[in-house]
GROMACS .gro file of C-alpha atoms in nm:
model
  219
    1UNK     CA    1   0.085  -0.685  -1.151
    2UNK     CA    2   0.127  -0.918  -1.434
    3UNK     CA    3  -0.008  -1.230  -1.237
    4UNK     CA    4  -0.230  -1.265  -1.013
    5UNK     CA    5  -0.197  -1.481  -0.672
    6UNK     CA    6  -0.448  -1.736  -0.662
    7UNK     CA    7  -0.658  -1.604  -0.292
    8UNK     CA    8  -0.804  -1.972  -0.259
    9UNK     CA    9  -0.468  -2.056  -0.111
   10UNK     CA   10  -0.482  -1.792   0.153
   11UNK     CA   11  -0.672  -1.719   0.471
   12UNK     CA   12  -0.996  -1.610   0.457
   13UNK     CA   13  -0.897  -1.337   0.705
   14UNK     CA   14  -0.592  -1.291   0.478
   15UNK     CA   15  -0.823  -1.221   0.188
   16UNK     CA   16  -0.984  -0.965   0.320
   17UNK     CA   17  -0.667  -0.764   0.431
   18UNK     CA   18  -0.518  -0.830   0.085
   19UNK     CA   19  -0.858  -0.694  -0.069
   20UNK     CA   20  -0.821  -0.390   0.230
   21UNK     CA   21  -0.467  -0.263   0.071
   22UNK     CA   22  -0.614  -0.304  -0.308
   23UNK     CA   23  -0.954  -0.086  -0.209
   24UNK     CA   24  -0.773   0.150   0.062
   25UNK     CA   25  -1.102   0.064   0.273
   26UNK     CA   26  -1.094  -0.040   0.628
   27UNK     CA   27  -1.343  -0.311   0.743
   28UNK     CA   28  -1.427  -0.316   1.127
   29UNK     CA   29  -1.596  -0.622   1.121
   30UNK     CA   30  -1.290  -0.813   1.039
   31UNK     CA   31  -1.173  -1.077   1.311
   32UNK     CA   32  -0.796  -1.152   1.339
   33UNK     CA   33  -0.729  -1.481   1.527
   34UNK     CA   34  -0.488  -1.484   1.807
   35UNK     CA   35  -0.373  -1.703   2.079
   36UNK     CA   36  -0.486  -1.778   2.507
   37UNK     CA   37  -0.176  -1.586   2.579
   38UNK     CA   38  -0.309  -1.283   2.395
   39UNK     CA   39  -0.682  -1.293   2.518
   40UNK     CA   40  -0.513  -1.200   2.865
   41UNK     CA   41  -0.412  -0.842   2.698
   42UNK     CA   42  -0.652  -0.551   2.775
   43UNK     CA   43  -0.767  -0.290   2.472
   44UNK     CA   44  -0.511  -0.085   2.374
   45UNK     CA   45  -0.223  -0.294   2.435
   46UNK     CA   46   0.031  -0.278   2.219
   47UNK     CA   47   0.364  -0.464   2.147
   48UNK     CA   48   0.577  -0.612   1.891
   49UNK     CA   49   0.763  -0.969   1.782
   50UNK     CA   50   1.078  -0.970   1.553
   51UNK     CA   51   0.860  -0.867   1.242
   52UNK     CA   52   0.546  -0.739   1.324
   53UNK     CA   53   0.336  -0.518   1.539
   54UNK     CA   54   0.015  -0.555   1.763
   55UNK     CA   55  -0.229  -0.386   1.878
   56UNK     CA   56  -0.553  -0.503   2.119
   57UNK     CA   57  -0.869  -0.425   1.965
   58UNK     CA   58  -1.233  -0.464   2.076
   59UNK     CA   59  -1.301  -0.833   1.974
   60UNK     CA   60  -0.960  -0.856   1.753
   61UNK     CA   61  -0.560  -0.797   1.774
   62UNK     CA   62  -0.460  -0.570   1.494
   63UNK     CA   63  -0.146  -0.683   1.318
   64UNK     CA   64   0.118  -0.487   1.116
   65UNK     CA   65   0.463  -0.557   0.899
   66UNK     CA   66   0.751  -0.310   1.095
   67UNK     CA   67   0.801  -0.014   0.931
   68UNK     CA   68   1.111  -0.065   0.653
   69UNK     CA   69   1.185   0.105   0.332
   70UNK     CA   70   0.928  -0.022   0.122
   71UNK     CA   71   0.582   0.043   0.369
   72UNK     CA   72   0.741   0.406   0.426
   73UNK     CA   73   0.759   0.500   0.106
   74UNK     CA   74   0.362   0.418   0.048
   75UNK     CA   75   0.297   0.560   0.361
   76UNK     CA   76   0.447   0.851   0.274
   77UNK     CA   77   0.280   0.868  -0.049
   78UNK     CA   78  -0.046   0.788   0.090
   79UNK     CA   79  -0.057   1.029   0.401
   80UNK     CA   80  -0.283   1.304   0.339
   81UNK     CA   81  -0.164   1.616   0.314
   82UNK     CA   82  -0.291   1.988   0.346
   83UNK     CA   83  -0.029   2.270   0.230
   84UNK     CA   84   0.032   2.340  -0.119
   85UNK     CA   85   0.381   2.266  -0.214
   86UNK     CA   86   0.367   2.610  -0.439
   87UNK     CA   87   0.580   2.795  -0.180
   88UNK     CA   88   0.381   3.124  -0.358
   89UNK     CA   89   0.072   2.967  -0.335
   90UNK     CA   90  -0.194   3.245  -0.283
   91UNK     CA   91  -0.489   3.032  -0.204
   92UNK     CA   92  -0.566   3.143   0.164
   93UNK     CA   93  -0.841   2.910   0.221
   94UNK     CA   94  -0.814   2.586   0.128
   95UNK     CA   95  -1.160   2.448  -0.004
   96UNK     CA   96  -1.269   2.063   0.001
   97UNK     CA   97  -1.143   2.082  -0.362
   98UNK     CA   98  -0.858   2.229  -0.337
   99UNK     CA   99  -0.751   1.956  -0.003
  100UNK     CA  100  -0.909   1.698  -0.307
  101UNK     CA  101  -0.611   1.811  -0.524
  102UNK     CA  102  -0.393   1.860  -0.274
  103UNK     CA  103  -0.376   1.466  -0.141
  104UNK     CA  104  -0.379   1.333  -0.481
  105UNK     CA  105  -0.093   1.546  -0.643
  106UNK     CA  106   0.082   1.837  -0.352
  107UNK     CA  107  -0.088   2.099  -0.486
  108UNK     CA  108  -0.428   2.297  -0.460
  109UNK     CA  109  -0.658   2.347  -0.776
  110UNK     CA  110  -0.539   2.693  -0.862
  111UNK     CA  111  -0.154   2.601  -0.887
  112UNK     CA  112  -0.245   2.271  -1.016
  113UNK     CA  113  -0.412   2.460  -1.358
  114UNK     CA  114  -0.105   2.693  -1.376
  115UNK     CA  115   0.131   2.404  -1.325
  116UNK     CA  116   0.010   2.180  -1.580
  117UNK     CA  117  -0.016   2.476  -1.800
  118UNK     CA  118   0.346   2.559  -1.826
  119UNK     CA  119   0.383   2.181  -1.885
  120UNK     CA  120   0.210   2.117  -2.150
  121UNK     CA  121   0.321   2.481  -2.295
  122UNK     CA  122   0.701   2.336  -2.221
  123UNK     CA  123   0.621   2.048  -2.441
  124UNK     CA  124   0.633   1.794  -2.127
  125UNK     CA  125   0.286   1.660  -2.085
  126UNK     CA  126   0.388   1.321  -2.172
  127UNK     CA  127   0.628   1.311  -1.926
  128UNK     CA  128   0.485   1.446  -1.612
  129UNK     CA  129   0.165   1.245  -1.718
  130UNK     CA  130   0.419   0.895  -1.737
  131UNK     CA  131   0.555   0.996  -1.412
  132UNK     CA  132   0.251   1.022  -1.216
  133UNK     CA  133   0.117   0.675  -1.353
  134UNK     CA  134   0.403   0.537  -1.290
  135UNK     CA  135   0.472   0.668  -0.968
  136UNK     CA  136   0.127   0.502  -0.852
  137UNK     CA  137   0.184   0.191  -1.003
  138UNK     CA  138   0.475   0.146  -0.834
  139UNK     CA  139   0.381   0.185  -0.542
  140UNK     CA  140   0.064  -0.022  -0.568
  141UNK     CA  141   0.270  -0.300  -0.621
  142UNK     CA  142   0.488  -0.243  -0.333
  143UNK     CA  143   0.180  -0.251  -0.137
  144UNK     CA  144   0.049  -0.606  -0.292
  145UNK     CA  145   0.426  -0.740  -0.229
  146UNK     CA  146   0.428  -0.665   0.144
  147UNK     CA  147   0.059  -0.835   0.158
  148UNK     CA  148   0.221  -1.110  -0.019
  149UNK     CA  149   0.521  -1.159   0.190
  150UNK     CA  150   0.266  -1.095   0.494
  151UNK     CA  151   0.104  -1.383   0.405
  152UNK     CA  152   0.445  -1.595   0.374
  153UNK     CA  153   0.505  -1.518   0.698
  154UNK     CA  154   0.174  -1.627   0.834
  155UNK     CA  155   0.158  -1.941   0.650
  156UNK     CA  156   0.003  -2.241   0.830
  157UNK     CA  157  -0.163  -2.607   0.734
  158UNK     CA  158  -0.487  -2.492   0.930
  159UNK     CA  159  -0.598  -2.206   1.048
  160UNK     CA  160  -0.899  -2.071   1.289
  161UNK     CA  161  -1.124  -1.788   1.277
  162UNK     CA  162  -1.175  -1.622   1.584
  163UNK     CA  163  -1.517  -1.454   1.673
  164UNK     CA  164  -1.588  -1.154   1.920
  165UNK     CA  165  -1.660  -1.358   2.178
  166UNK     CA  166  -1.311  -1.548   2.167
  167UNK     CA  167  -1.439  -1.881   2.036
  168UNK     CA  168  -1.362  -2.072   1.749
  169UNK     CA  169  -1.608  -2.029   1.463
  170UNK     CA  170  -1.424  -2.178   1.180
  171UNK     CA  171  -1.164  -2.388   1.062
  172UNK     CA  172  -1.008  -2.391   0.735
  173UNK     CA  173  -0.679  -2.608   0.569
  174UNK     CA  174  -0.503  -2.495   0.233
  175UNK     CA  175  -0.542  -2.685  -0.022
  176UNK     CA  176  -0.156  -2.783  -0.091
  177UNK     CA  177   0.133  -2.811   0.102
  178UNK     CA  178   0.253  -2.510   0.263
  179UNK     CA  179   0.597  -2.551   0.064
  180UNK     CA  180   0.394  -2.547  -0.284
  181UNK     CA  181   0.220  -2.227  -0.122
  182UNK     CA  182   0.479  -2.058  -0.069
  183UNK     CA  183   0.647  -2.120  -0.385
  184UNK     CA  184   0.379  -1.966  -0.571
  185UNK     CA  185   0.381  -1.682  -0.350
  186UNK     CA  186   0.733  -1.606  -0.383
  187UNK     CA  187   0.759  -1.671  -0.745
  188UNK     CA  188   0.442  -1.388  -0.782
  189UNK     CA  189   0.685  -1.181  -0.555
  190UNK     CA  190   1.004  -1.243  -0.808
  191UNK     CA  191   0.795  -1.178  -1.049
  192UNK     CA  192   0.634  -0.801  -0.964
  193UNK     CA  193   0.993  -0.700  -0.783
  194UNK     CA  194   1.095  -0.702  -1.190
  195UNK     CA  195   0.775  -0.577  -1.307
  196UNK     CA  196   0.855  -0.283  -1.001
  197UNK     CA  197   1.271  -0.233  -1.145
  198UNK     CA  198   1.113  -0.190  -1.476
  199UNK     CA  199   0.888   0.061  -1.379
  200UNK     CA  200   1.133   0.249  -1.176
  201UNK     CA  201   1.346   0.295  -1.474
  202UNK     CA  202   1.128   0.427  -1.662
  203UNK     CA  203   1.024   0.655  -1.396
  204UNK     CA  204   1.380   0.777  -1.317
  205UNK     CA  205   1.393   0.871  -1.757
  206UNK     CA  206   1.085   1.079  -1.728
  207UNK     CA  207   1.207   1.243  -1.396
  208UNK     CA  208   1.528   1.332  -1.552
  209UNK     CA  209   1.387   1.478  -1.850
  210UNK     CA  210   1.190   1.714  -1.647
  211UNK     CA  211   1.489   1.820  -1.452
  212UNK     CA  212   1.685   1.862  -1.737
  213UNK     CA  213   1.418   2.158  -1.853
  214UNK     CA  214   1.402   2.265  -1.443
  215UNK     CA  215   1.057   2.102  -1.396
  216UNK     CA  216   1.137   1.867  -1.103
  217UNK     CA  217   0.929   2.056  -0.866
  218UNK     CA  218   0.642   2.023  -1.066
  219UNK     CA  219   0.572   1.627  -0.936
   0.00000   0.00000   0.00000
């Protein structure tokens, strides 16, 4: 993203999801507060208010955004995946590289070197190279917007840090008002929606360019 969000103004706990979406690593130690009503709920509960989920976890409650356009589409390009799109593909067991190659682009190692071959002997590297990047950037910053608007959402003028034993162990205030807060949130969430448009356009010309020569399938 072009600017970053200043963290100071956030929840510690906050912080540390925001830092879990950027690194794609999951910390068990983290604590997410929650209320008397909710202490009552036995592990493994689930349920759900008008715009997030929850879920009882040993010492925490785990909560997520509702599924909508934006989280499916990272979803979707995050889930792991273990079949070669190359409906000829005639790799019959799939090594640890080949899975490797698999997740990060749809196909194993051996149709990945004849794929990129015919691409760069079609004159297309550029392209399919501008695509990918793109393609990731995009939805990195989808992923740092939901955080963001997350953290809109959660917004308070104090705020209390739960520990596994269900007492208070911390409190913490932001450092403005939560209107200022939330005006610098949003305007960092203006501001990457653009940054995203622009990104998708570009995207969309490098996409079309590869269709044009019948190389859509390749990405």
């Amino acid at each position: 993203m072009g600017k970053e969000f200043k963290k100071k103004y956030m929840h510690p706990t906050r912080r540390k999801l925001v830092d879990m979406v950027e690194t794609g690593e999951y910390d068990k130690n983290t604590t997410i507060g929650y209320t008397k009503k909710e202490e009552s709920r036995k592990i493994g509960d689930k349920w759900e208010d008008e715009h997030h989920k929850y879920e009882k976890k040993e010492g925490y409650i785990l909560k997520t955004g509702k599924n909508h356009e934006a989280t499916q589409e990272i979803r979707n390009y995050l889930q792991e995946k273990t079949s070669c799109k190359n409906s000829e593909c005639k790799t019959i067991k799939k090594t640890d590289k080949d899975l490797k190659f698999i997740q990060r682009g749809g196909f194993c190692m051996e149709c990945t070197i004849d794929k990129e071959h015919q691409i760069r002997t079609a004159g297309l590297w550029e392209e399919y190279q501008n695509y990918k990047v793109w393609t990731k950037m995009i939805v990195y910053g989808k992923t740092k917007l939901e955080s963001y608007r997350q953290s809109i959402d959660e917004l308070k003028e104090e705020y209390e840090l739960i520990g596994s034993d269900g007492k208070v162990t911390e409190t913490w205030k932001l450092p403005k008002s939560i209107d200022e807060v939330k005006a610098e949130i949003q305007e960092l969430i203006d501001y990457g929606k653009n940054e995203i448009k622009e990104l998708e356009v570009k995207r969309q010309e490098a996409f079309e360019i590869l269709k044009e020569k019948n190389y859509e399938h390749y990405i």
